[in-house]
Each structure stands twice: as C-alpha cells, then as structure tokens.
Amino acid sequence: MTDLLVSPVTGAPLTADTPHSLVGEAGERWPVVDGIPYLRVRRDDLVRDVLALLDVDEVEAALVRLLADQDDWWTGPPANEAGLSRLVRERDRLTLREAVDLLGWGRVGDYFVHRWSDPTYLAGLALMEAHWTGPKRVFELACGIGHFLR
C-alpha cells in the first residue's frame, strides 16, 4: 500500500523507513500502527510523540496516544486515558458499544453504533452493491468507522 501514499505536506511519495514509520523526500516521518499510516496534518506534536514511542517499541502507548486525538470541531470531553488503555488491551474482546464508550465519542458513538440501520447508509450500500466494479484496492477517507468498507 505504501507505494500509493504521498506526503500530505509535500505531495512527494512516502516510503517505509522502519516497520512502524514512513518518510517523505523532505525527511518528514509519519507513524504506522497496525499497518495503518497516520497522515493527519497539523498534529506535529502528536506525530513526534507517537514516533518516539514507536521507536522504543511502545506500540500500545503509541496507539493510546493516537486514539486520544479528537477532531478540532469536537465539543465533548477528551477521552479518558485509562479507558483508552483498556480499549487497546482488550480490543479483541470488546463490543462496538464498549469501544465507542471507551473512546469517549458520546453522540457520535451512538450514531456509529446504530448506523447499520440508517436509511442513508442502506441507500449507499444498495448503490455500491449495484455498481461495484471491484477495484483491487479501496481507500475510504473520512467515512466514519468503515461501515461501507466492511
């Protein structure tokens, strides 16, 4: 997948420089956790902190730090670090409801838990099923928690 990724800052191709990071031509590094690149701009401190944790093999701490990141528009309280740590430790056993609660998503979590029956989701799913041409790779950007990709 990394052969398709470009730096969100420079537009130059990104290449793997370690198993847990990508690097651009200008030398900027981006973290990769569980095979997922974190390429969010205007999060320089977060990216630096997460890379430092990954560089010393503190993968769970890095993931907790990334999961604590919230959109700039969010008006709810920040997620509880102990809850995020629990989510990372127990992620294979928790339900979706438990996960969104531990993430502190509030009303957004409620929406995601019930999106499966939302009429706009069902209409989108029907359109996708009717017109899917089956590309080898799919990229879902800013589309929630992956309902359509699933």
Coordinates of C-alpha atoms in Angstrom, one line a residue:
M1 CA 0.0 0.0 0.0
T2 CA 2.8 2.4 0.7
D3 CA 3.7 2.7 -3.0
L4 CA 0.5 4.8 -3.4
L5 CA 0.9 7.1 -0.4
V6 CA 2.2 10.6 -0.7
S7 CA 3.1 13.1 2.0
P8 CA 0.1 15.3 3.0
V9 CA 2.6 18.1 3.4
T10 CA 4.8 18.0 0.3
G11 CA 2.9 15.6 -2.1
A12 CA 6.1 13.6 -2.5
P13 CA 5.9 9.8 -2.3
L14 CA 6.3 8.1 1.1
T15 CA 8.5 5.1 1.7
A16 CA 8.9 2.9 4.7
D17 CA 11.9 3.8 6.8
T18 CA 11.1 1.4 9.7
P19 CA 8.4 -1.2 10.2
H20 CA 6.4 1.5 12.0
S21 CA 7.0 4.6 10.0
L22 CA 7.0 6.2 6.6
V23 CA 9.3 9.0 5.4
G24 CA 9.0 11.6 2.7
E25 CA 11.7 13.1 0.5
A26 CA 11.9 16.2 2.8
G27 CA 12.6 13.9 5.7
E28 CA 9.3 14.2 7.5
R29 CA 8.3 11.0 9.2
W30 CA 4.8 9.6 9.8
P31 CA 3.8 6.8 12.2
V32 CA 2.3 3.5 11.1
V33 CA 0.4 1.4 13.7
D34 CA -1.1 -2.0 12.9
G35 CA -0.3 -1.3 9.2
I36 CA -2.3 1.9 9.2
P37 CA -0.4 5.1 8.4
Y38 CA -1.3 8.2 10.4
L39 CA -1.1 11.1 8.0
R40 CA -3.0 13.8 9.7
V41 CA -1.6 17.3 9.2
R42 CA -1.4 20.0 12.0
R43 CA -0.7 17.3 14.6
D44 CA 3.1 17.8 14.7
D45 CA 3.4 17.2 18.4
L46 CA 1.3 14.1 18.3
V47 CA 3.2 12.7 15.4
R48 CA 6.5 13.4 17.1
D49 CA 5.3 11.8 20.4
V50 CA 3.9 8.7 18.7
L51 CA 7.1 8.2 16.6
A52 CA 9.2 8.5 19.7
L53 CA 7.1 5.8 21.4
L54 CA 7.2 3.5 18.4
D55 CA 10.9 4.0 18.1
V56 CA 11.3 2.4 21.5
D57 CA 8.7 -0.3 20.8
E58 CA 6.0 1.2 23.0
V59 CA 3.3 0.2 20.4
E60 CA 0.3 0.1 22.9
A61 CA 1.2 3.5 24.3
A62 CA 1.5 5.0 20.8
L63 CA -1.9 3.6 19.9
V64 CA -3.4 5.1 23.1
R65 CA -1.9 8.4 22.2
L66 CA -3.3 8.3 18.6
L67 CA -6.8 7.2 19.8
A68 CA -6.9 10.2 22.1
D69 CA -6.7 12.6 19.1
Q70 CA -10.0 14.3 18.5
D71 CA -11.3 16.4 15.7
D72 CA -11.0 20.2 16.1
W73 CA -14.8 20.6 16.0
W74 CA -15.3 18.2 18.9
T75 CA -17.0 19.9 21.9
G76 CA -17.2 16.9 24.2
P77 CA -14.8 16.0 26.9
P78 CA -11.5 14.3 25.9
A79 CA -11.3 10.5 26.2
N80 CA -10.1 9.1 29.4
E81 CA -6.5 7.7 29.1
A82 CA -7.3 4.7 31.4
G83 CA -10.3 3.9 29.2
L84 CA -8.2 4.1 26.0
S85 CA -5.6 1.8 27.6
R86 CA -8.3 -0.7 28.4
L87 CA -9.6 -0.5 24.8
V88 CA -6.2 -1.2 23.4
R89 CA -5.5 -4.1 25.9
E90 CA -9.0 -5.7 25.4
R91 CA -9.8 -4.7 21.8
D92 CA -10.3 -8.4 20.8
R93 CA -13.0 -8.9 23.4
L94 CA -14.9 -5.6 23.5
T95 CA -18.2 -4.9 21.7
L96 CA -18.6 -1.9 19.4
R97 CA -20.7 -0.1 22.0
E98 CA -18.0 -0.7 24.6
A99 CA -15.3 0.6 22.3
V100 CA -17.1 3.8 21.4
D101 CA -17.8 4.4 25.1
L102 CA -14.2 4.0 26.0
L103 CA -13.2 6.3 23.1
G104 CA -15.5 8.9 24.6
W105 CA -17.3 9.5 21.4
G106 CA -20.6 10.4 23.0
R107 CA -23.3 11.3 20.4
V108 CA -21.0 10.3 17.5
G109 CA -20.5 6.9 19.0
D110 CA -24.3 6.5 19.4
Y111 CA -24.7 7.3 15.7
F112 CA -22.0 4.8 14.6
V113 CA -23.5 2.0 16.7
H114 CA -26.9 2.5 15.0
R115 CA -25.7 3.4 11.5
W116 CA -26.3 -0.1 10.2
S117 CA -30.0 0.7 10.1
D118 CA -29.7 4.4 9.0
P119 CA -31.6 4.9 5.7
T120 CA -28.7 6.9 4.1
Y121 CA -26.3 4.0 4.9
L122 CA -28.7 1.4 3.4
A123 CA -29.2 3.5 0.3
G124 CA -25.4 3.9 -0.1
L125 CA -24.9 0.2 0.4
A126 CA -27.5 -0.6 -2.3
L127 CA -25.8 1.7 -4.7
M128 CA -22.4 0.2 -4.0
E129 CA -23.7 -3.3 -4.5
A130 CA -25.4 -2.4 -7.7
H131 CA -22.5 -0.6 -9.3
W132 CA -19.3 -2.0 -7.7
T133 CA -16.7 -2.8 -10.3
G134 CA -14.3 -4.4 -7.9
P135 CA -11.0 -2.5 -7.9
K136 CA -8.1 -4.3 -6.3
R137 CA -7.6 -1.6 -3.7
V138 CA -10.1 0.6 -1.9
F139 CA -9.4 3.7 0.2
E140 CA -12.1 5.1 2.5
L141 CA -11.3 8.6 3.6
A142 CA -13.2 10.4 6.5
C143 CA -16.1 8.0 6.2
G144 CA -16.6 7.1 9.9
I145 CA -15.6 3.7 11.2
G146 CA -15.5 1.8 7.9
H147 CA -19.2 0.7 7.6
F148 CA -19.1 0.8 3.8
L149 CA -15.6 -0.8 3.5
R150 CA -16.8 -3.7 5.7

